[in-house]
PDB file of C-alpha atoms (C1' of nucleotides) in Angstrom:
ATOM      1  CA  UNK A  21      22.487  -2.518 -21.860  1.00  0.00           C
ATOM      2  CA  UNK A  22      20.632  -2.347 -24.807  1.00  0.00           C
ATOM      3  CA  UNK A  23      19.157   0.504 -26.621  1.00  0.00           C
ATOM      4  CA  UNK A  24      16.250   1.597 -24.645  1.00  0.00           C
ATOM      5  CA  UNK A  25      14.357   3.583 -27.519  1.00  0.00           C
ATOM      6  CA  UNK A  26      14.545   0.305 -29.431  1.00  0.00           C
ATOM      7  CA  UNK A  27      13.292  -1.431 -26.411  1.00  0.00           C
ATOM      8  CA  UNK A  28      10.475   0.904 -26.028  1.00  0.00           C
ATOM      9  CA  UNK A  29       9.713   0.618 -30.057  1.00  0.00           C
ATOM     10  CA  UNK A  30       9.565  -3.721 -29.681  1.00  0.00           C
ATOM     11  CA  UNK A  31       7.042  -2.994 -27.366  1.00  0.00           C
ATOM     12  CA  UNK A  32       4.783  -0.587 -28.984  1.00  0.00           C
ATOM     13  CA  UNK A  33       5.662   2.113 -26.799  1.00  0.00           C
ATOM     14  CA  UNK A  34       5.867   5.584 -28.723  1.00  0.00           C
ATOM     15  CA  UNK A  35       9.447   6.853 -27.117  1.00  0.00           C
ATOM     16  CA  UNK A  36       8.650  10.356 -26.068  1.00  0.00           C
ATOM     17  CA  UNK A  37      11.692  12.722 -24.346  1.00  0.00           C
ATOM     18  CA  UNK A  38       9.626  11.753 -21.203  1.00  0.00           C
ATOM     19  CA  UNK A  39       9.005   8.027 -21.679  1.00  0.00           C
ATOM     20  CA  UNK A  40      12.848   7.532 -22.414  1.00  0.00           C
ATOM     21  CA  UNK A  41      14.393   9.423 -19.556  1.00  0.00           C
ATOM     22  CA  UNK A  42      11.753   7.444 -16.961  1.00  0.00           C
ATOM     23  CA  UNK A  43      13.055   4.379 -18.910  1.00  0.00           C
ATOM     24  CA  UNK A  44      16.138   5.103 -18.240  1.00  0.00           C
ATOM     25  CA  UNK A  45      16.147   4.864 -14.581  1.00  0.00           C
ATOM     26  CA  UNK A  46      13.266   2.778 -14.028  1.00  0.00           C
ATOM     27  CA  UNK A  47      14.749  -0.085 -16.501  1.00  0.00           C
ATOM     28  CA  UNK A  48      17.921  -0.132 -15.466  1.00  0.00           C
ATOM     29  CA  UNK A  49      17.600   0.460 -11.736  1.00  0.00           C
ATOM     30  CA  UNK A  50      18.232  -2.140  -9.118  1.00  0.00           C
ATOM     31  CA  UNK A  51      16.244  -1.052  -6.367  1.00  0.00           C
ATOM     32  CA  UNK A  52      12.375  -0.668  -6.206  1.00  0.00           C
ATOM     33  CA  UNK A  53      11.319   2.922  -6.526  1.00  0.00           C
ATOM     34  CA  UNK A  54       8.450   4.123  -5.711  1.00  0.00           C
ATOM     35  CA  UNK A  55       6.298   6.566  -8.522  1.00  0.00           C
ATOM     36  CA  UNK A  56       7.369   9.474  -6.435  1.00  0.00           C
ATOM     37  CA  UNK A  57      11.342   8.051  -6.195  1.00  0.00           C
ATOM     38  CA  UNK A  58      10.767   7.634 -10.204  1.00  0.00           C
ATOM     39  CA  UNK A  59       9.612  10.988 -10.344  1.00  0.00           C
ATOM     40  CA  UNK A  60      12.519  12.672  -7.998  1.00  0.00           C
ATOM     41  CA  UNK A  61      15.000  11.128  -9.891  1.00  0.00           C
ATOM     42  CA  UNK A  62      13.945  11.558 -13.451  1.00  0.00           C
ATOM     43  CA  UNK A  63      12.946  15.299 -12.811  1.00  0.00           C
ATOM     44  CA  UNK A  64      16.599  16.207 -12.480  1.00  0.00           C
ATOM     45  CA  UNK A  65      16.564  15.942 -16.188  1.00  0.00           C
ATOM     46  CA  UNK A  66      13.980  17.064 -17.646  1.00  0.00           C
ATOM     47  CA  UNK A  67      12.431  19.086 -15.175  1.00  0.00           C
ATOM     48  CA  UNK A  68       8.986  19.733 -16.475  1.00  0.00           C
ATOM     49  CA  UNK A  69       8.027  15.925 -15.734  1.00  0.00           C
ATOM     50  CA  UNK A  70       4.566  15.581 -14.371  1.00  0.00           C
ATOM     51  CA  UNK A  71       3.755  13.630 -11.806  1.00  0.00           C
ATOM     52  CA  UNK A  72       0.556  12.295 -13.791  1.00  0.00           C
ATOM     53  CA  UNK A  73       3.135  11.463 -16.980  1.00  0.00           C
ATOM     54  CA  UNK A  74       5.849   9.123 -14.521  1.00  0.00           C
ATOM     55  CA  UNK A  75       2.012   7.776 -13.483  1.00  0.00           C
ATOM     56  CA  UNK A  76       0.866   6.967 -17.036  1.00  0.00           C
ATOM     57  CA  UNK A  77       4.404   6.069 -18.058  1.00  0.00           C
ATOM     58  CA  UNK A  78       4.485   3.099 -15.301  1.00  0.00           C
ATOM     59  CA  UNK A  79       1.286   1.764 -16.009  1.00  0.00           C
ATOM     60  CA  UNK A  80       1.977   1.811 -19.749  1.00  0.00           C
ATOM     61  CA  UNK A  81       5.743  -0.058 -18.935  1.00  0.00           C
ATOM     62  CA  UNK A  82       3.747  -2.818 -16.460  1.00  0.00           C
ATOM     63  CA  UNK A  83       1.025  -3.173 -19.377  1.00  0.00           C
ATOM     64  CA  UNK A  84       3.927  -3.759 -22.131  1.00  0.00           C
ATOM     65  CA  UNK A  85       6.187  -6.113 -19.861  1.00  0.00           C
ATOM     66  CA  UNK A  86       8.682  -3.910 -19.287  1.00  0.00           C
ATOM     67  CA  UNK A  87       8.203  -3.744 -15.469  1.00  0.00           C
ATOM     68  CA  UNK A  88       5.991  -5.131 -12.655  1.00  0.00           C
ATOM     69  CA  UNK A  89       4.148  -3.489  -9.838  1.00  0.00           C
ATOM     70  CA  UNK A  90       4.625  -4.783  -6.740  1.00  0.00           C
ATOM     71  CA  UNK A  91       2.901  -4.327  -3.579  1.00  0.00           C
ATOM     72  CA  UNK A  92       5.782  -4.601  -1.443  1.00  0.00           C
ATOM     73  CA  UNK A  93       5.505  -1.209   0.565  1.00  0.00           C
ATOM     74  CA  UNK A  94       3.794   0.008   3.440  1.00  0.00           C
ATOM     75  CA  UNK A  95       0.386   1.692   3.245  1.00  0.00           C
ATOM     76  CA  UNK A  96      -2.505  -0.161   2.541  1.00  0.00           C
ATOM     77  CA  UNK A  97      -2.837  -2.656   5.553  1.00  0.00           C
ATOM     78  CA  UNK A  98      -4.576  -5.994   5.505  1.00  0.00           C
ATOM     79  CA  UNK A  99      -5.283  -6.803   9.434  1.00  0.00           C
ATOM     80  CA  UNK A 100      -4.687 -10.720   9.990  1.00  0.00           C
ATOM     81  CA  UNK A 101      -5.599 -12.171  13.681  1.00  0.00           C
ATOM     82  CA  UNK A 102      -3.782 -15.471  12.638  1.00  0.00           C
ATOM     83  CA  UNK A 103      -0.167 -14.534  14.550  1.00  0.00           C
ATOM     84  CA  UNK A 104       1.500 -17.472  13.580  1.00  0.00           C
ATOM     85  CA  UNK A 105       3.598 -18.096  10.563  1.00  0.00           C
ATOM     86  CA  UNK A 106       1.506 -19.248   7.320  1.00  0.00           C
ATOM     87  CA  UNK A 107       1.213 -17.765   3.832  1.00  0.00           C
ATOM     88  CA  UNK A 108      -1.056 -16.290   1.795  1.00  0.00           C
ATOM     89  CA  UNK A 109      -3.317 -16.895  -1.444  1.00  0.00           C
ATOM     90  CA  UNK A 110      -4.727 -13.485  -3.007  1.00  0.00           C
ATOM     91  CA  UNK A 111      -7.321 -14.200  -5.738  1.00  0.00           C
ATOM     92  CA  UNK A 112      -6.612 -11.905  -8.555  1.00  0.00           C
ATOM     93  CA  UNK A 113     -10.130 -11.625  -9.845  1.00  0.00           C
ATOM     94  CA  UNK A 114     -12.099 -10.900  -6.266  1.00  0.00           C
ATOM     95  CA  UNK A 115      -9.122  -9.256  -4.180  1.00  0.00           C
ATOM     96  CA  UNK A 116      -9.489 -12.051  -1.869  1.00  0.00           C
ATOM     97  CA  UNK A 117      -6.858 -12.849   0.531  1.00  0.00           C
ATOM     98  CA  UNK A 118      -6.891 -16.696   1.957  1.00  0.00           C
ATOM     99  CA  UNK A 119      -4.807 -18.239   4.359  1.00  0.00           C
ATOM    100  CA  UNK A 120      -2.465 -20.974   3.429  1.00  0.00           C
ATOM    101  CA  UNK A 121      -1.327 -23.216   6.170  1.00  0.00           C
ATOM    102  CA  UNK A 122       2.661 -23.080   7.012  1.00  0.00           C
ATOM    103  CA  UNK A 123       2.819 -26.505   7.472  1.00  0.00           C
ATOM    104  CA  UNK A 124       1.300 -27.424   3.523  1.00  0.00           C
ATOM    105  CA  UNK A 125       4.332 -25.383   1.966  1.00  0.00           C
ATOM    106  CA  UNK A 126       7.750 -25.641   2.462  1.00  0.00           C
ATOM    107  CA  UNK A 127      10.845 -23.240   1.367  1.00  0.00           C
ATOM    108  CA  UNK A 128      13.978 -24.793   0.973  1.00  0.00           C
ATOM    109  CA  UNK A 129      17.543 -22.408  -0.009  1.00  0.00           C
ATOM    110  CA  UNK A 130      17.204 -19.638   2.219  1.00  0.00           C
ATOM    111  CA  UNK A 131      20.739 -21.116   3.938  1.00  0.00           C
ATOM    112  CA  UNK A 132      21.742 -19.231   0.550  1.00  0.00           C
ATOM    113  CA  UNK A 133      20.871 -15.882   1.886  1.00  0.00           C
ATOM    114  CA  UNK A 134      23.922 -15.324   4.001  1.00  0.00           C
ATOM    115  CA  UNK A 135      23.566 -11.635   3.882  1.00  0.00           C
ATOM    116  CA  UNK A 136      20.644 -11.858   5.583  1.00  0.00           C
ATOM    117  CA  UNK A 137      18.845 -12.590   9.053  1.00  0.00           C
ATOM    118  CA  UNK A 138      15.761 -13.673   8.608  1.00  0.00           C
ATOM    119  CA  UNK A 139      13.461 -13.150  10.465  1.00  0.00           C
ATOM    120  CA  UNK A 140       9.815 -14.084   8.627  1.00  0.00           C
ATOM    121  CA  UNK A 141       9.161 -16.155   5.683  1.00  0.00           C
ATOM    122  CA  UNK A 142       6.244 -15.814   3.654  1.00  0.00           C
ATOM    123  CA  UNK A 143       5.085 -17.336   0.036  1.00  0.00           C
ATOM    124  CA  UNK A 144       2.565 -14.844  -1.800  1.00  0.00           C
ATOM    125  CA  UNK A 145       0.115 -16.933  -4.532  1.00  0.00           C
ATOM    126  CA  UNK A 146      -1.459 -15.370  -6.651  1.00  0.00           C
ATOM    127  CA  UNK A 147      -3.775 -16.426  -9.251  1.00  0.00           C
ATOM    128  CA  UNK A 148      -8.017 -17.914  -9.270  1.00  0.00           C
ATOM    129  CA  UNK A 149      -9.998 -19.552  -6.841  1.00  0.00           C
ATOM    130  CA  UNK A 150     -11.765 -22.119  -8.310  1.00  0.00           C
ATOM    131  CA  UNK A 151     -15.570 -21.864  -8.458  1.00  0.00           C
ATOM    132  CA  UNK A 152     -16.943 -24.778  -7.616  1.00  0.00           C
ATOM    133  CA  UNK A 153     -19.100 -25.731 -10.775  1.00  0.00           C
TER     134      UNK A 153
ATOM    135  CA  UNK B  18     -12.905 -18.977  21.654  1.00  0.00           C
ATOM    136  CA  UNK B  19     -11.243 -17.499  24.828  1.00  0.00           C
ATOM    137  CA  UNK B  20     -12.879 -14.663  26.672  1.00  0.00           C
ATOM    138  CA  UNK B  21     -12.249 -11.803  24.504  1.00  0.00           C
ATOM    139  CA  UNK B  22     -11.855  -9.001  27.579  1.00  0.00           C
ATOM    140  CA  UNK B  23      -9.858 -11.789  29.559  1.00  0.00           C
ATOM    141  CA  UNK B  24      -7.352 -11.746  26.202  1.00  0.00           C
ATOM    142  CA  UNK B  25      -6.464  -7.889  26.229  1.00  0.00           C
ATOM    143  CA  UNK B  26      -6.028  -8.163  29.706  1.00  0.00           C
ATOM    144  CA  UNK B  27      -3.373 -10.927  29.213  1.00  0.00           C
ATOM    145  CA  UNK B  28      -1.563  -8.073  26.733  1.00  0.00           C
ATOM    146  CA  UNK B  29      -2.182  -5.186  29.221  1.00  0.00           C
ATOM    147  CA  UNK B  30      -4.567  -3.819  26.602  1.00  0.00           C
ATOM    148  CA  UNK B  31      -7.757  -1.646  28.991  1.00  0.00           C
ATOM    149  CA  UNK B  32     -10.620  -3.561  27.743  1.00  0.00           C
ATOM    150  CA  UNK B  33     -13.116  -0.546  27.157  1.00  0.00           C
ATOM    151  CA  UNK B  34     -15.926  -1.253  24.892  1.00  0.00           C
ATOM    152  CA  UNK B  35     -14.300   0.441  21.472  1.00  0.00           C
ATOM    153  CA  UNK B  36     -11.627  -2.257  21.857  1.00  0.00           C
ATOM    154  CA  UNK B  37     -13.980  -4.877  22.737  1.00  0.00           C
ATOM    155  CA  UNK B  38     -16.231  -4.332  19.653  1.00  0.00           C
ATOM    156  CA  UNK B  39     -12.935  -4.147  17.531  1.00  0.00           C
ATOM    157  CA  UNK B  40     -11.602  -7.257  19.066  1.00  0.00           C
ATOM    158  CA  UNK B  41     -14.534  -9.293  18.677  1.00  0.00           C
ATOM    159  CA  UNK B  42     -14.758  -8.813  15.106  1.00  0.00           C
ATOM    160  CA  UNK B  43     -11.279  -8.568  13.881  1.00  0.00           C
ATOM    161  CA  UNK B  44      -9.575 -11.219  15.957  1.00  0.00           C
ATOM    162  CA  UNK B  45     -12.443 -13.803  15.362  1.00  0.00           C
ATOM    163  CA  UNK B  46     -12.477 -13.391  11.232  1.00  0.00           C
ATOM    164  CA  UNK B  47     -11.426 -15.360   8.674  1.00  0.00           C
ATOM    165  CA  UNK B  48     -11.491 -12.179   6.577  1.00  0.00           C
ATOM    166  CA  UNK B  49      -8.262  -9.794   5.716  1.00  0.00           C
ATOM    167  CA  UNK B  50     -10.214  -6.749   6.651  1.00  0.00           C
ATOM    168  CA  UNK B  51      -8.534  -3.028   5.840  1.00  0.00           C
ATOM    169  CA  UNK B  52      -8.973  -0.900   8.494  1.00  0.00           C
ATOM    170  CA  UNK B  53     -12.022   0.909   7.078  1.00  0.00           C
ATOM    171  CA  UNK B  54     -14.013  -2.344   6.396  1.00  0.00           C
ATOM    172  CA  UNK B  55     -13.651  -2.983  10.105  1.00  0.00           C
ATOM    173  CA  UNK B  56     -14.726   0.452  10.926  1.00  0.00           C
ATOM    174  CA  UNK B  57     -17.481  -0.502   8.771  1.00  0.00           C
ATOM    175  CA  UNK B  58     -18.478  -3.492  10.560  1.00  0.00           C
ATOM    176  CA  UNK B  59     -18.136  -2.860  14.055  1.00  0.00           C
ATOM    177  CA  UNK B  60     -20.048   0.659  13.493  1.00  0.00           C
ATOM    178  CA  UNK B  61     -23.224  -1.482  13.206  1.00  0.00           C
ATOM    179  CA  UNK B  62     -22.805  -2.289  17.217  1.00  0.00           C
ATOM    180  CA  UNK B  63     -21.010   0.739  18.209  1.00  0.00           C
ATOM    181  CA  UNK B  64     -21.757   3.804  16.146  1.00  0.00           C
ATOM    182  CA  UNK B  65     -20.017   6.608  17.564  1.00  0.00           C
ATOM    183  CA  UNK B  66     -16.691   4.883  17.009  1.00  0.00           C
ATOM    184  CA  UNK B  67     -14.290   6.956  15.276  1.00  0.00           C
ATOM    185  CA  UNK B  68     -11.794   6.193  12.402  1.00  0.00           C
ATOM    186  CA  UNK B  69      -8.609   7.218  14.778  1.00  0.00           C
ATOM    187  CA  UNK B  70      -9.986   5.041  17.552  1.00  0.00           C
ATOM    188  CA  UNK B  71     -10.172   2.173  14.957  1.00  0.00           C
ATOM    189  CA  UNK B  72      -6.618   3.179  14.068  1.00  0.00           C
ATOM    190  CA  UNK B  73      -5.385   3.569  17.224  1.00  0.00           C
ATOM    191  CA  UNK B  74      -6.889  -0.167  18.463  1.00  0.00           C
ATOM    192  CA  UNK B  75      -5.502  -1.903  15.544  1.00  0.00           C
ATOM    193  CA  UNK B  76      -2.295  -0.510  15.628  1.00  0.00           C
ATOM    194  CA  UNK B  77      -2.016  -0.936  19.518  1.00  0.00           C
ATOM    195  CA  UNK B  78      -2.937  -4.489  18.922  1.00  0.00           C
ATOM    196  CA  UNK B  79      -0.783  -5.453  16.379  1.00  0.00           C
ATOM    197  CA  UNK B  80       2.150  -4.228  18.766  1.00  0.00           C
ATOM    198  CA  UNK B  81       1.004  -6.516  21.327  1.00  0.00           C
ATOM    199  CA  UNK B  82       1.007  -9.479  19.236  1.00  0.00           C
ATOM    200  CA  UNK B  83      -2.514  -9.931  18.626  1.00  0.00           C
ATOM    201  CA  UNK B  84      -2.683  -9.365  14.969  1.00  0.00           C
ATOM    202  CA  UNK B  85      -0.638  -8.870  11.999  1.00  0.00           C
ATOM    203  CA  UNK B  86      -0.626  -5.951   9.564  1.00  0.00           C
ATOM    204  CA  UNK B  87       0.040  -7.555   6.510  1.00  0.00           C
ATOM    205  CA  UNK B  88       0.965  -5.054   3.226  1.00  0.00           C
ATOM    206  CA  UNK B  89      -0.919  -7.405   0.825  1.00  0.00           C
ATOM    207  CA  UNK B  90      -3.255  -5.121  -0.582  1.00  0.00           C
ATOM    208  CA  UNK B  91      -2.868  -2.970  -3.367  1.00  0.00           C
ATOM    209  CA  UNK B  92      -1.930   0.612  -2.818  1.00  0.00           C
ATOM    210  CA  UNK B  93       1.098   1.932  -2.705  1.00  0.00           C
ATOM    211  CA  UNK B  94       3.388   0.447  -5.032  1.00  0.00           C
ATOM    212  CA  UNK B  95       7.395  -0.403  -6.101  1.00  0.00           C
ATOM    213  CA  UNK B  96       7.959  -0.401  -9.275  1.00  0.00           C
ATOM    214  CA  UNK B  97      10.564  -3.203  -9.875  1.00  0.00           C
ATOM    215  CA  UNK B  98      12.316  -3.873 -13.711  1.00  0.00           C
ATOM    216  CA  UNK B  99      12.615  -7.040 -13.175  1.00  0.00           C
ATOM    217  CA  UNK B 100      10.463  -8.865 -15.021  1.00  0.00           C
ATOM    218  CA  UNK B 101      10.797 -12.262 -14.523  1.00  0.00           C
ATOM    219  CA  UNK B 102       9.797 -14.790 -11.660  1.00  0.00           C
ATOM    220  CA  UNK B 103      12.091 -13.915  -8.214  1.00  0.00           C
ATOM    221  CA  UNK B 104      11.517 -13.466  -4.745  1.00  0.00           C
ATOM    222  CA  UNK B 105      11.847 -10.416  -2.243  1.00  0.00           C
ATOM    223  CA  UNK B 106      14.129  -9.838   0.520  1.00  0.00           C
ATOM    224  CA  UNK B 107      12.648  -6.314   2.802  1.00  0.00           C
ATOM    225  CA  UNK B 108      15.021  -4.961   5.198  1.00  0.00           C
ATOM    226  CA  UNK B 109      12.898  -3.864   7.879  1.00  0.00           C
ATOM    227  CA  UNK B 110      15.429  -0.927   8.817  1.00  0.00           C
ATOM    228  CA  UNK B 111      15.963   0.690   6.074  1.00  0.00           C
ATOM    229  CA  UNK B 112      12.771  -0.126   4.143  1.00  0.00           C
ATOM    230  CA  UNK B 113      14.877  -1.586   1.137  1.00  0.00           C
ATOM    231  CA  UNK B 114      13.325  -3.916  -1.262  1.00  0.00           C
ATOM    232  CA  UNK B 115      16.426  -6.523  -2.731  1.00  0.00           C
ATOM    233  CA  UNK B 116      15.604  -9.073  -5.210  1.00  0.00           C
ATOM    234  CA  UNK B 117      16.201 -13.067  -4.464  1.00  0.00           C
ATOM    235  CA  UNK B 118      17.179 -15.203  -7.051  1.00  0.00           C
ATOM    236  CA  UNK B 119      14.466 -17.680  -8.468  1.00  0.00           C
ATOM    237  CA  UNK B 120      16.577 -19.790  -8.849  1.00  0.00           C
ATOM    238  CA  UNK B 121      18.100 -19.682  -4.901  1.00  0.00           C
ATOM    239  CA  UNK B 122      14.675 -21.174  -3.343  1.00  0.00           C
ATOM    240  CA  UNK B 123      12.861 -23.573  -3.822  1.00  0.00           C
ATOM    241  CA  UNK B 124       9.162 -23.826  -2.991  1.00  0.00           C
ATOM    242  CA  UNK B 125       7.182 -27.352  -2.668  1.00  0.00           C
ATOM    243  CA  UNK B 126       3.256 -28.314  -1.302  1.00  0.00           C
ATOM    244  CA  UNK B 127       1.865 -25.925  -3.911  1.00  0.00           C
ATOM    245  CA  UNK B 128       0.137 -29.493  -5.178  1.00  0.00           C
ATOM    246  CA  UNK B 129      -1.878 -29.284  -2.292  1.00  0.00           C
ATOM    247  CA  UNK B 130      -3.991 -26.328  -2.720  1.00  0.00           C
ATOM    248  CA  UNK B 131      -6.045 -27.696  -5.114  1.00  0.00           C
ATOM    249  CA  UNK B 132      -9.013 -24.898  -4.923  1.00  0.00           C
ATOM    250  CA  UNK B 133      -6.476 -22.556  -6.402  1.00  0.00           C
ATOM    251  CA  UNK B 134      -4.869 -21.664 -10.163  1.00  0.00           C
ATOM    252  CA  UNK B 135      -1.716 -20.591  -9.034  1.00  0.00           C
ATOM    253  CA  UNK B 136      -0.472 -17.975 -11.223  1.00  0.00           C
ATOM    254  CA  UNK B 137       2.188 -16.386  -9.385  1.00  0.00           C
ATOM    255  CA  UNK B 138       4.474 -17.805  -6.357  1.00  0.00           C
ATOM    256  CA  UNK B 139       6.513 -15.534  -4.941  1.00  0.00           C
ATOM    257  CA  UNK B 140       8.973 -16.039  -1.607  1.00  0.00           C
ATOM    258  CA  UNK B 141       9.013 -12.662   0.461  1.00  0.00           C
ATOM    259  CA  UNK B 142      11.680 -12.681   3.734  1.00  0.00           C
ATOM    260  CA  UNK B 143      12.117 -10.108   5.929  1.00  0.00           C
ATOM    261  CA  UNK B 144      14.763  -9.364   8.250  1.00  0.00           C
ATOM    262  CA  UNK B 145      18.063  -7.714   8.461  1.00  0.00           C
ATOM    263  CA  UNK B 146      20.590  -7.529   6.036  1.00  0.00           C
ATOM    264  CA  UNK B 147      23.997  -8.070   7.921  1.00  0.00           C
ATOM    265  CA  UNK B 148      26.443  -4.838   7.741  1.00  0.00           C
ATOM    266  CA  UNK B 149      29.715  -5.881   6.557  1.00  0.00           C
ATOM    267  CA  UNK B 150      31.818  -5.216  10.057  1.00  0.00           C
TER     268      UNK B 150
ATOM    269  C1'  DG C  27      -8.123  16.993 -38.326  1.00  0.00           C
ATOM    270  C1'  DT C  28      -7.702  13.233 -35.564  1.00  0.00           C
ATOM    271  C1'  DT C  29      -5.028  10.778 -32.469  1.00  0.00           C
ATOM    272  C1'  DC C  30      -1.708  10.499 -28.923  1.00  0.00           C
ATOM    273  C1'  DG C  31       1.090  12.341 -25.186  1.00  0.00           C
ATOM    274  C1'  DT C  32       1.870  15.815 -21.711  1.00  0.00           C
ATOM    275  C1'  DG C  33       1.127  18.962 -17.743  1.00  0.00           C
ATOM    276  C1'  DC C  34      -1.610  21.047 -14.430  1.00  0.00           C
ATOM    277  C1'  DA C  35      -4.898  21.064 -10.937  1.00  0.00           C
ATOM    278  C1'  DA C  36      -8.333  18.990  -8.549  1.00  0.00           C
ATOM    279  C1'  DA C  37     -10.215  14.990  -6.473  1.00  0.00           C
ATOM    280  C1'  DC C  38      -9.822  10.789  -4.155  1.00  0.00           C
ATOM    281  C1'  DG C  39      -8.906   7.078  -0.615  1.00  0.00           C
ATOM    282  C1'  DG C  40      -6.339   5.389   3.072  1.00  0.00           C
ATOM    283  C1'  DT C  41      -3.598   6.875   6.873  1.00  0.00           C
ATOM    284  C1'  DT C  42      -1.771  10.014  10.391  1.00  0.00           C
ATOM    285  C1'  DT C  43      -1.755  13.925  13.496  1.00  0.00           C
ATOM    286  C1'  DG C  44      -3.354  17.641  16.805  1.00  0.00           C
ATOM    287  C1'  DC C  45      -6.346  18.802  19.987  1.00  0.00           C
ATOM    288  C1'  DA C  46     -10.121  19.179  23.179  1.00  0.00           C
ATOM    289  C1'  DA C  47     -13.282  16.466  26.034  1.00  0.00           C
ATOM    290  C1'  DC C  48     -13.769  12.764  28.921  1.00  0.00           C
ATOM    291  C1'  DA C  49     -12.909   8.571  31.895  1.00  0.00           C
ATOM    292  C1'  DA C  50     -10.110   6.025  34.916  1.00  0.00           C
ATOM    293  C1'  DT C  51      -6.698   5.661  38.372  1.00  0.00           C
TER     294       DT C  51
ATOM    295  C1'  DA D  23      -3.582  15.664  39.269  1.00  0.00           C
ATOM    296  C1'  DT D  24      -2.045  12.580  36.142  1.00  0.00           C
ATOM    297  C1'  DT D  25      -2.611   9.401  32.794  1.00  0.00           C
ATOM    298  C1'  DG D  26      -4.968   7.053  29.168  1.00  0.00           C
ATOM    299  C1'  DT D  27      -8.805   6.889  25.692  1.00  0.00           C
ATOM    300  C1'  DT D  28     -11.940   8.748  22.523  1.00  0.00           C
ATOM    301  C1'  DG D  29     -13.878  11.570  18.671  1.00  0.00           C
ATOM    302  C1'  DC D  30     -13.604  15.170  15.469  1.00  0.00           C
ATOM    303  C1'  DA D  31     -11.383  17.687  12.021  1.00  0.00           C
ATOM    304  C1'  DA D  32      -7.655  18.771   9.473  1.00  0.00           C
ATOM    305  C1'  DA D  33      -3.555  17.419   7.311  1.00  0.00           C
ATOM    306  C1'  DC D  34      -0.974  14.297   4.695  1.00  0.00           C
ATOM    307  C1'  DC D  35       0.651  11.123   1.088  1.00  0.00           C
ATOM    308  C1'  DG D  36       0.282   8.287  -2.854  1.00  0.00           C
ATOM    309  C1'  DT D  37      -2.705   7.684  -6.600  1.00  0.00           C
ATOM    310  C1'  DT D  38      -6.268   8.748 -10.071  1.00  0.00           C
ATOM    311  C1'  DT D  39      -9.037  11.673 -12.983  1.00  0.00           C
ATOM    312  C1'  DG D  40     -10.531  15.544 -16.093  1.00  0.00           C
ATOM    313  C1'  DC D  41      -9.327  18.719 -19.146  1.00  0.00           C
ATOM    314  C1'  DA D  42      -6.855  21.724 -22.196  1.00  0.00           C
ATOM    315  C1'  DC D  43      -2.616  22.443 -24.785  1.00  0.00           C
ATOM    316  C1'  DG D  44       0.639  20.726 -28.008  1.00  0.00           C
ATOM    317  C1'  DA D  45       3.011  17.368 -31.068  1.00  0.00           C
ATOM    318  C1'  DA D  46       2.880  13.762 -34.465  1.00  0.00           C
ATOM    319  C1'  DC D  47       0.851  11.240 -38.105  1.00  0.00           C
TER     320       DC D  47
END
DNA sequence: GTTCGTGCAAACGGTTTGCAACAAT
DNA sequence: ATTGTTGCAAACCGTTTGCACGAAC
């Protein structure tokens, strides 16, 4: 584990009493908090944590590299008619979500996951349409 | 396309003409529409249509297999220290977010989508994670 | 004194809930 | 009469914003 203030420091990040007890958990945590898990956790000490700080804090973490924001949970919906299995493109710049055809991609290893029952496979890309020119 | 009425019949869904007007737009789009951008669109045709109902039909429809809801949007987010490329495993009981090895799955056919600059790839499965017995 | 970080409260946007009116059976 | 559907409003939850106080350089 290495020294989180000098972590903080290589990354230009000022380490406040706040920013180094949210780094603490957040860094070193292996499941996926939410801001308000984050917040819940870190509170216990040093109690006068504001939501809006744990709020800056992440964002400042996910612009530095330290972290990355997924949108894994719940919450905001995307309604899809297309039932059957495919994946998805999301265009970075527009917000655009695009279909991707199950049958052009194929995912090979999940025999690996013996943990697990699987019961949907999906590949996320992300990244730019491009424009025709 | 198949008679829209005669399809939520087929799923015991009452074909009155909120559910219609939803139907016909979000089942027939090539669109990701949130739930407010349909409530935006089919309020052109049918303009005392309520958020709830909107809700309420998509919700009841994506239980009886006519659409998806698909988390893909931005919104509410999990924070995850891990910074480098992996893929996601959900649990869809418990909510729990577990990271997959990069290294575990391989991914292949990205060469064909050659409208796109692929930035990110990411595998997500969901399913149940086995209980030891 | 200027910049940066924090905390509070309010606002915001998407989603959910409770309830009364209505339609269908 | 019972059930199912709708619309409105309020509540709710996660997130963002505005502003004033305080600390650090």
């Amino acid at each position: 584990m290495p020294n989180i203030i000098e972590l903080l420091r290589e990354r230009g990040v000022q380490p406040t009493p706040q920013r180094i007890a949210v780094a603490e958990f957040v860094l070193t945590t292996d499941t996926h908090p939410s801001a308000d898990e984050v917040w819940a956790k870190v509170r216990d000490r040093c109690p006068t944590l504001s939501r809006a700080t744990v709020y800056n804090t992440l964002h400042l973490f996910a612009e530095r590299g330290l972290l990355r924001t997924q949108p894994l949970r719940e919450g905001v919906a995307a309604f899809d008619p297309h039932v059957g299995p495919h994946h998805h493109f999301i265009d970075e710049e527009s917000g655009e979500i695009l279909d991707v055809p199950w049958d052009a991609i194929r995912v090979t290893g999940e025999e690996a996951l013996t943990d697990f029952e699987i019961r949907d496979v999906q590949v996320i890309f992300r990244g730019r349409r491009k424009r025709p020119e």
